[in-house]
PDB file of C-alpha atoms in Angstrom:
ATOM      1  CA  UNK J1344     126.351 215.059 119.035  1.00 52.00           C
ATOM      2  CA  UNK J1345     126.542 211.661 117.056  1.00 54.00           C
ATOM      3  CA  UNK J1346     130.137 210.999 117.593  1.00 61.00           C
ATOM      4  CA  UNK J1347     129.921 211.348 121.300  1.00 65.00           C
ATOM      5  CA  UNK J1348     126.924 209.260 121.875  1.00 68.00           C
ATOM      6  CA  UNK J1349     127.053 205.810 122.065  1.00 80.00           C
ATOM      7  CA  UNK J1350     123.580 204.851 120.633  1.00 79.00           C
ATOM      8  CA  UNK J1351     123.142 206.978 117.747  1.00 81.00           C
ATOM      9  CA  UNK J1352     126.682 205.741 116.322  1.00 85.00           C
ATOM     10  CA  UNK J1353     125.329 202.402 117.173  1.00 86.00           C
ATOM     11  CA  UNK J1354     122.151 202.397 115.489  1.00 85.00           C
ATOM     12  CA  UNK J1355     123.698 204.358 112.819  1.00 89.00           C
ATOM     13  CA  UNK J1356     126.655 201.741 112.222  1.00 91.00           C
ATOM     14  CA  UNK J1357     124.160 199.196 112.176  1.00 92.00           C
ATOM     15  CA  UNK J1358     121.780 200.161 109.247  1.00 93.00           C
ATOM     16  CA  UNK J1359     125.022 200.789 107.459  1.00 95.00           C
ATOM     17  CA  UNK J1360     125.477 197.447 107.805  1.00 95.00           C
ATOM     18  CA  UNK J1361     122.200 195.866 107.790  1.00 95.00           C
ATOM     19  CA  UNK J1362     122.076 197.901 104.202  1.00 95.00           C
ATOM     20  CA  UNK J1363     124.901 196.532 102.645  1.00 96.00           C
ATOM     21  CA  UNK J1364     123.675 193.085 103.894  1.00 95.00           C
ATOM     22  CA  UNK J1365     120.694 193.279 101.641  1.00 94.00           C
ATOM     23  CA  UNK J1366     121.916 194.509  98.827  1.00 95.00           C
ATOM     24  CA  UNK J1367     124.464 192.718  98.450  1.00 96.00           C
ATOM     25  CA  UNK J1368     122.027 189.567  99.233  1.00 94.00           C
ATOM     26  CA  UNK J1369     119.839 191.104  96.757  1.00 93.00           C
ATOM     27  CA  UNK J1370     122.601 190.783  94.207  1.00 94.00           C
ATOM     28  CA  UNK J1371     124.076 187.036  95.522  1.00 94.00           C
ATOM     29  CA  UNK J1372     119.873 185.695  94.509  1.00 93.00           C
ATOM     30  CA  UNK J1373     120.299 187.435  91.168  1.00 91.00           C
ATOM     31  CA  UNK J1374     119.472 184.137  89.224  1.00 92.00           C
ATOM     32  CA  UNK J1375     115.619 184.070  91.026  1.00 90.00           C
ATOM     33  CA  UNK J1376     113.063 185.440  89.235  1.00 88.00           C
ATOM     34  CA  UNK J1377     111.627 189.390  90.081  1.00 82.00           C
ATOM     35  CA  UNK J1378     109.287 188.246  93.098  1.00 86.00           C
ATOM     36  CA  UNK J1379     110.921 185.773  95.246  1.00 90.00           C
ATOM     37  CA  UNK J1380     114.027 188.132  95.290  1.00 91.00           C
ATOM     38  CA  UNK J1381     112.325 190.836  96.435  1.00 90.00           C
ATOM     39  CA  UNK J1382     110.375 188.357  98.835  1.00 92.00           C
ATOM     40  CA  UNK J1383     113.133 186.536 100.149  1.00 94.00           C
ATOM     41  CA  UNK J1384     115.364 190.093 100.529  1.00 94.00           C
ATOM     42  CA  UNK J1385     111.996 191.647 102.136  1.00 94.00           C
ATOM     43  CA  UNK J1386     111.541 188.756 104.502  1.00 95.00           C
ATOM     44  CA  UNK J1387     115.641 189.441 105.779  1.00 95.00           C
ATOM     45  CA  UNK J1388     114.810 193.114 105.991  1.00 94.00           C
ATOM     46  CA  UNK J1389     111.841 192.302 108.308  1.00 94.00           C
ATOM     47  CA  UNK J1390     113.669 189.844 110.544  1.00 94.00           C
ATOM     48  CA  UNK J1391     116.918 192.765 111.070  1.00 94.00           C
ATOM     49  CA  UNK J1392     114.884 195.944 110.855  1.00 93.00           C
ATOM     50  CA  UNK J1393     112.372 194.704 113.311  1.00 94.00           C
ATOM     51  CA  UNK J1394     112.740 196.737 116.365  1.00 93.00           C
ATOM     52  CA  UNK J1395     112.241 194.855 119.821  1.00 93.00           C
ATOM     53  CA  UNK J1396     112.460 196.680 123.569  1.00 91.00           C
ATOM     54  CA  UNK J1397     114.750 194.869 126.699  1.00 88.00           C
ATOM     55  CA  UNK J1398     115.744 195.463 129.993  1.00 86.00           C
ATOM     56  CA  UNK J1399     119.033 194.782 131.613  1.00 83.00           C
ATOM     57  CA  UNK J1400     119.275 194.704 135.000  1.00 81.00           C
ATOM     58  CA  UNK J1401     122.455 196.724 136.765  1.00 84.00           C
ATOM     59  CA  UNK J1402     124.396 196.272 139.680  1.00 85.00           C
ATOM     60  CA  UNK J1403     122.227 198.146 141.978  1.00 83.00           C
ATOM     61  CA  UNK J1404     119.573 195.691 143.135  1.00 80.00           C
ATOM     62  CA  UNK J1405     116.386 197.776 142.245  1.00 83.00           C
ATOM     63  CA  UNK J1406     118.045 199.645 139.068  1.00 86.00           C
ATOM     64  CA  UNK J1407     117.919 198.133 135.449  1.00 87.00           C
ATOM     65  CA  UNK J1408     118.262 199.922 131.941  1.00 86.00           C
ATOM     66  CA  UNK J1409     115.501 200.190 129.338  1.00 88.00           C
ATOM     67  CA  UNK J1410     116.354 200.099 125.687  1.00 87.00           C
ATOM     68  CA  UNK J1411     115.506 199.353 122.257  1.00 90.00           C
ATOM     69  CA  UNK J1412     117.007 197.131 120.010  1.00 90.00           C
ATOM     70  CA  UNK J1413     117.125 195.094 116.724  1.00 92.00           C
ATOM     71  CA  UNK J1414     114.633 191.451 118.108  1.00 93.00           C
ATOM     72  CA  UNK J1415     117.014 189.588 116.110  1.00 93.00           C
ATOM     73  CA  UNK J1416     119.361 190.979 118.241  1.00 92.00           C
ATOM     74  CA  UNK J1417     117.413 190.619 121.500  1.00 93.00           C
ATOM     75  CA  UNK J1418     116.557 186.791 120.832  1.00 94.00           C
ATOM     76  CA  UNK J1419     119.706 185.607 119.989  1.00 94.00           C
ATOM     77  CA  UNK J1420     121.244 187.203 123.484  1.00 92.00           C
ATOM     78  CA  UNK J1421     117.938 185.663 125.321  1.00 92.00           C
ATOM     79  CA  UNK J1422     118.678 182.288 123.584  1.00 95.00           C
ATOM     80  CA  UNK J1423     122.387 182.540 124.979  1.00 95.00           C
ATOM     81  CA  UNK J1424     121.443 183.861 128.135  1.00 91.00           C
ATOM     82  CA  UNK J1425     118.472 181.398 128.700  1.00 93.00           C
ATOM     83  CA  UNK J1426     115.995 184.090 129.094  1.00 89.00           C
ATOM     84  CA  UNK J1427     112.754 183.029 128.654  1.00 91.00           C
ATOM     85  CA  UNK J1428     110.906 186.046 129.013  1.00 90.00           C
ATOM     86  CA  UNK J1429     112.960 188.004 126.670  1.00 90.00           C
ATOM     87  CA  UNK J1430     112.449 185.245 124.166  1.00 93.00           C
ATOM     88  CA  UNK J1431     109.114 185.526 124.587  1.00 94.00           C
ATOM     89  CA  UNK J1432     108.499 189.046 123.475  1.00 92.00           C
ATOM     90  CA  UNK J1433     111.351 188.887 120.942  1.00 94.00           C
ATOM     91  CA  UNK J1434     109.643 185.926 118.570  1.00 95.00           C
ATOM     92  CA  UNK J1435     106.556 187.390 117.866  1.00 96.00           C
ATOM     93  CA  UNK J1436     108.218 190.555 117.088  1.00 95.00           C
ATOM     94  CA  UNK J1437     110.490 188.509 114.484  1.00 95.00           C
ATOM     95  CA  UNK J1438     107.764 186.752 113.243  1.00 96.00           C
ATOM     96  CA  UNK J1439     105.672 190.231 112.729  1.00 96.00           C
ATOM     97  CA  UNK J1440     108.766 191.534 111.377  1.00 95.00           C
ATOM     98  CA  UNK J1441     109.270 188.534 108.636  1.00 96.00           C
ATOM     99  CA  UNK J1442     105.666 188.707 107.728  1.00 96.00           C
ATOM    100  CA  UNK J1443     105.479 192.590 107.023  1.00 96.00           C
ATOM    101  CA  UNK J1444     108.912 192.535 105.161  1.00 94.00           C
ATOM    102  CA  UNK J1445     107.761 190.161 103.023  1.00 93.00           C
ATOM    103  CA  UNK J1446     104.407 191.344 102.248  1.00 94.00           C
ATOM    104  CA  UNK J1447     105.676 194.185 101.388  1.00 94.00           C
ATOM    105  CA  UNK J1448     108.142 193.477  99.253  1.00 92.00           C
ATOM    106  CA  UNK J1449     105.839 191.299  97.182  1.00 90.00           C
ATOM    107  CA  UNK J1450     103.808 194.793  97.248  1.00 91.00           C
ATOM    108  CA  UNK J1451     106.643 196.169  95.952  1.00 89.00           C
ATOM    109  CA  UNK J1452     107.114 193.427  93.302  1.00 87.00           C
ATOM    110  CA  UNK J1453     103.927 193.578  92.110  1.00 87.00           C
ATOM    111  CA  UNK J1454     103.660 197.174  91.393  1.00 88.00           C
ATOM    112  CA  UNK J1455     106.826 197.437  89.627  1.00 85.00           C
ATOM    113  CA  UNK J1456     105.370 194.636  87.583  1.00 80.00           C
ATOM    114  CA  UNK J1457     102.442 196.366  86.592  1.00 80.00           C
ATOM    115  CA  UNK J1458     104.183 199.552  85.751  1.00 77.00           C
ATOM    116  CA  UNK J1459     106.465 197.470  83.817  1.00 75.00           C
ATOM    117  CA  UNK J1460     103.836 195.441  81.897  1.00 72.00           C
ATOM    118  CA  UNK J1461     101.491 199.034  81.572  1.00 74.00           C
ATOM    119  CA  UNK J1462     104.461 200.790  80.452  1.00 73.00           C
ATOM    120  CA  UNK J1463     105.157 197.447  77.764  1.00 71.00           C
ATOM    121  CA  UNK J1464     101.674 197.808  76.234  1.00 71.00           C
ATOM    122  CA  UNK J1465     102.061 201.674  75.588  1.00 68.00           C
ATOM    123  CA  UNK J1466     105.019 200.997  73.758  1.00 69.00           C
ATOM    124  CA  UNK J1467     103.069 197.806  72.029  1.00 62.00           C
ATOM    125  CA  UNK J1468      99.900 200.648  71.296  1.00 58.00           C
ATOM    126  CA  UNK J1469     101.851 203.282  69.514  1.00 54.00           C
ATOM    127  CA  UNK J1470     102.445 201.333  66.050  1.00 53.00           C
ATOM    128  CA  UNK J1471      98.574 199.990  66.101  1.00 51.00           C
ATOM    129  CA  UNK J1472      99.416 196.404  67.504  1.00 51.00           C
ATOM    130  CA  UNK J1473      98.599 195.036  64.202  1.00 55.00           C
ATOM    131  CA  UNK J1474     101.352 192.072  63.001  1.00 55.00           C
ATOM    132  CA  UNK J1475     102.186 194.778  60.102  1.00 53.00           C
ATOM    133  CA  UNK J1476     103.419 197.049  62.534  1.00 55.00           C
ATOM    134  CA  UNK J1477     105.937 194.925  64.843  1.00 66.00           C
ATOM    135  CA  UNK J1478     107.592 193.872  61.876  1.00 74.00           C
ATOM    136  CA  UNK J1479     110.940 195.064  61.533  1.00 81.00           C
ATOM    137  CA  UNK J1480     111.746 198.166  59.064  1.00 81.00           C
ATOM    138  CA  UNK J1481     115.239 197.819  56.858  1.00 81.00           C
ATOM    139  CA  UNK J1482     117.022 201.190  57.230  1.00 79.00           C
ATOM    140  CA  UNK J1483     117.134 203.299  53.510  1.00 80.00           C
ATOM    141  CA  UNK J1484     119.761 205.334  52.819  1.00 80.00           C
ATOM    142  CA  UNK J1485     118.935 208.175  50.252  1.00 68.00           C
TER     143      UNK J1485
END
Protein backbone atom coordinates (compact mmCIF):
# COMPACT_ATOMS: atom_id res chain seq x y z
CA UNK A 1 0.00 0.00 0.00
CA UNK A 2 1.45 3.59 -0.69
CA UNK A 3 0.63 5.08 2.59
CA UNK A 4 2.33 2.38 4.53
CA UNK A 5 5.49 2.24 2.62
CA UNK A 6 8.09 4.45 3.14
CA UNK A 7 9.62 4.67 -0.42
CA UNK A 8 6.78 4.94 -2.63
CA UNK A 9 5.42 8.04 -0.48
CA UNK A 10 8.93 9.18 -0.79
CA UNK A 11 9.49 9.04 -4.34
CA UNK A 12 6.00 10.05 -4.80
CA UNK A 13 6.35 13.31 -2.52
CA UNK A 14 9.32 14.06 -4.35
CA UNK A 15 8.17 14.39 -8.06
CA UNK A 16 5.38 16.37 -6.52
CA UNK A 17 7.84 18.54 -5.65
CA UNK A 18 10.45 18.33 -8.18
CA UNK A 19 7.19 19.24 -10.54
CA UNK A 20 6.18 22.23 -9.03
CA UNK A 21 9.91 23.24 -8.99
CA UNK A 22 9.95 23.41 -12.73
CA UNK A 23 7.08 24.87 -13.48
CA UNK A 24 7.10 27.28 -11.47
CA UNK A 25 10.91 27.93 -12.72
CA UNK A 26 9.49 27.65 -16.06
CA UNK A 27 7.23 30.57 -15.27
CA UNK A 28 10.03 32.78 -12.98
CA UNK A 29 12.37 32.69 -16.85
CA UNK A 30 9.21 33.85 -18.60
CA UNK A 31 11.05 36.96 -20.10
CA UNK A 32 13.70 34.36 -22.17
CA UNK A 33 12.90 33.62 -25.40
CA UNK A 34 11.02 29.90 -26.43
CA UNK A 35 14.42 27.82 -26.48
CA UNK A 36 16.62 28.71 -23.69
CA UNK A 37 13.52 28.32 -21.36
CA UNK A 38 12.83 25.13 -22.31
CA UNK A 39 16.74 24.48 -22.28
CA UNK A 40 17.54 25.91 -19.13
CA UNK A 41 14.11 24.17 -17.41
CA UNK A 42 15.24 20.81 -19.35
CA UNK A 43 18.78 21.03 -18.09
CA UNK A 44 17.11 21.34 -14.09
CA UNK A 45 14.85 18.45 -14.97
CA UNK A 46 17.92 16.35 -15.96
CA UNK A 47 20.07 17.25 -12.97
CA UNK A 48 16.73 16.24 -10.29
CA UNK A 49 15.16 13.48 -12.34
CA UNK A 50 18.42 11.76 -12.85
CA UNK A 51 18.28 8.59 -10.96
CA UNK A 52 21.64 7.43 -9.20
CA UNK A 53 22.07 3.90 -7.01
CA UNK A 54 23.98 3.97 -3.18
CA UNK A 55 24.76 1.85 -0.52
CA UNK A 56 24.63 2.53 3.14
CA UNK A 57 26.28 0.50 5.30
CA UNK A 58 24.27 -0.74 8.73
CA UNK A 59 25.22 -1.57 12.03
CA UNK A 60 25.93 -5.12 11.43
CA UNK A 61 29.51 -5.26 10.17
CA UNK A 62 28.91 -7.30 6.89
CA UNK A 63 25.20 -5.86 6.23
CA UNK A 64 24.56 -2.58 4.16
CA UNK A 65 21.31 -1.38 2.25
CA UNK A 66 21.02 -0.96 -1.52
CA UNK A 67 18.87 1.78 -2.93
CA UNK A 68 18.08 4.15 -5.54
CA UNK A 69 17.94 7.64 -5.43
CA UNK A 70 17.75 11.14 -7.05
CA UNK A 71 22.26 11.71 -7.95
CA UNK A 72 21.59 15.14 -7.01
CA UNK A 73 20.59 13.76 -4.00
CA UNK A 74 23.36 11.15 -3.66
CA UNK A 75 26.24 13.79 -4.40
CA UNK A 76 25.32 16.33 -2.23
CA UNK A 77 25.21 13.62 0.90
CA UNK A 78 28.73 12.18 -0.58
CA UNK A 79 30.05 15.82 -0.69
CA UNK A 80 28.93 16.19 3.10
CA UNK A 81 29.95 12.93 4.05
CA UNK A 82 33.37 13.05 2.18
CA UNK A 83 32.66 10.05 0.17
CA UNK A 84 34.65 9.79 -2.62
CA UNK A 85 33.40 6.84 -4.18
CA UNK A 86 29.86 7.84 -4.04
CA UNK A 87 30.88 11.08 -5.66
CA UNK A 88 32.35 9.34 -8.15
CA UNK A 89 29.44 7.48 -9.60
CA UNK A 90 27.03 10.32 -8.74
CA UNK A 91 28.79 13.14 -11.24
CA UNK A 92 28.71 11.43 -14.28
CA UNK A 93 25.23 10.48 -13.66
CA UNK A 94 24.45 14.38 -13.14
CA UNK A 95 26.33 15.29 -15.92
CA UNK A 96 24.40 12.50 -18.22
CA UNK A 97 21.39 13.70 -16.61
CA UNK A 98 22.02 17.65 -17.52
CA UNK A 99 23.02 16.72 -20.98
CA UNK A 100 19.86 14.53 -21.89
CA UNK A 101 17.46 17.09 -20.18
CA UNK A 102 18.66 19.59 -22.14
CA UNK A 103 18.86 18.01 -25.41
CA UNK A 104 15.76 17.17 -25.13
CA UNK A 105 14.13 19.96 -24.30
CA UNK A 106 15.72 21.84 -27.18
CA UNK A 107 14.05 18.70 -29.09
CA UNK A 108 11.12 19.72 -27.67
CA UNK A 109 11.62 23.42 -28.58
CA UNK A 110 12.31 22.85 -31.86
CA UNK A 111 9.40 20.83 -32.81
CA UNK A 112 6.92 23.01 -31.29
CA UNK A 113 8.62 25.61 -33.41
CA UNK A 114 8.12 23.97 -36.51
CA UNK A 115 4.56 23.07 -35.87
CA UNK A 116 4.13 26.58 -34.95
CA UNK A 117 5.83 28.14 -38.02
CA UNK A 118 4.03 25.06 -40.42
CA UNK A 119 0.85 25.76 -38.82
CA UNK A 120 1.68 29.97 -39.51
CA UNK A 121 2.18 29.37 -43.26
CA UNK A 122 -1.19 27.37 -43.66
CA UNK A 123 -2.91 30.14 -42.26
CA UNK A 124 -0.55 32.61 -44.56
CA UNK A 125 -1.64 29.97 -47.80
CA UNK A 126 -5.35 30.13 -47.49
CA UNK A 127 -5.90 33.87 -48.84
CA UNK A 128 -3.18 33.23 -51.83
CA UNK A 129 -0.17 35.03 -50.02
CA UNK A 130 -0.46 37.74 -52.47
CA UNK A 131 -0.07 41.54 -50.67
CA UNK A 132 -3.90 41.93 -51.91
CA UNK A 133 -4.91 39.34 -49.71
CA UNK A 134 -3.28 40.24 -46.14
CA UNK A 135 -4.72 43.48 -46.42
CA UNK A 136 -7.25 44.20 -44.01
CA UNK A 137 -11.15 44.05 -45.06
CA UNK A 138 -13.54 47.04 -43.48
CA UNK A 139 -16.65 45.26 -42.11
CA UNK A 140 -20.14 46.29 -44.36
CA UNK A 141 -23.15 46.40 -42.81
CA UNK A 142 -26.19 45.85 -45.22
Amino acid sequence: MLISDSMPLLWLSYVALSLVVLVTGYLAIRWLPRLPRFVVTGLVAGLIWMPCSFTLPLLDKDAAYHGMAPAVVVAGIAVLQHDGAALASAVPLLILGIALGGAAAAGLAFWLGRRQAQRHDDSDDDGGGTAASTRRQEPVIG
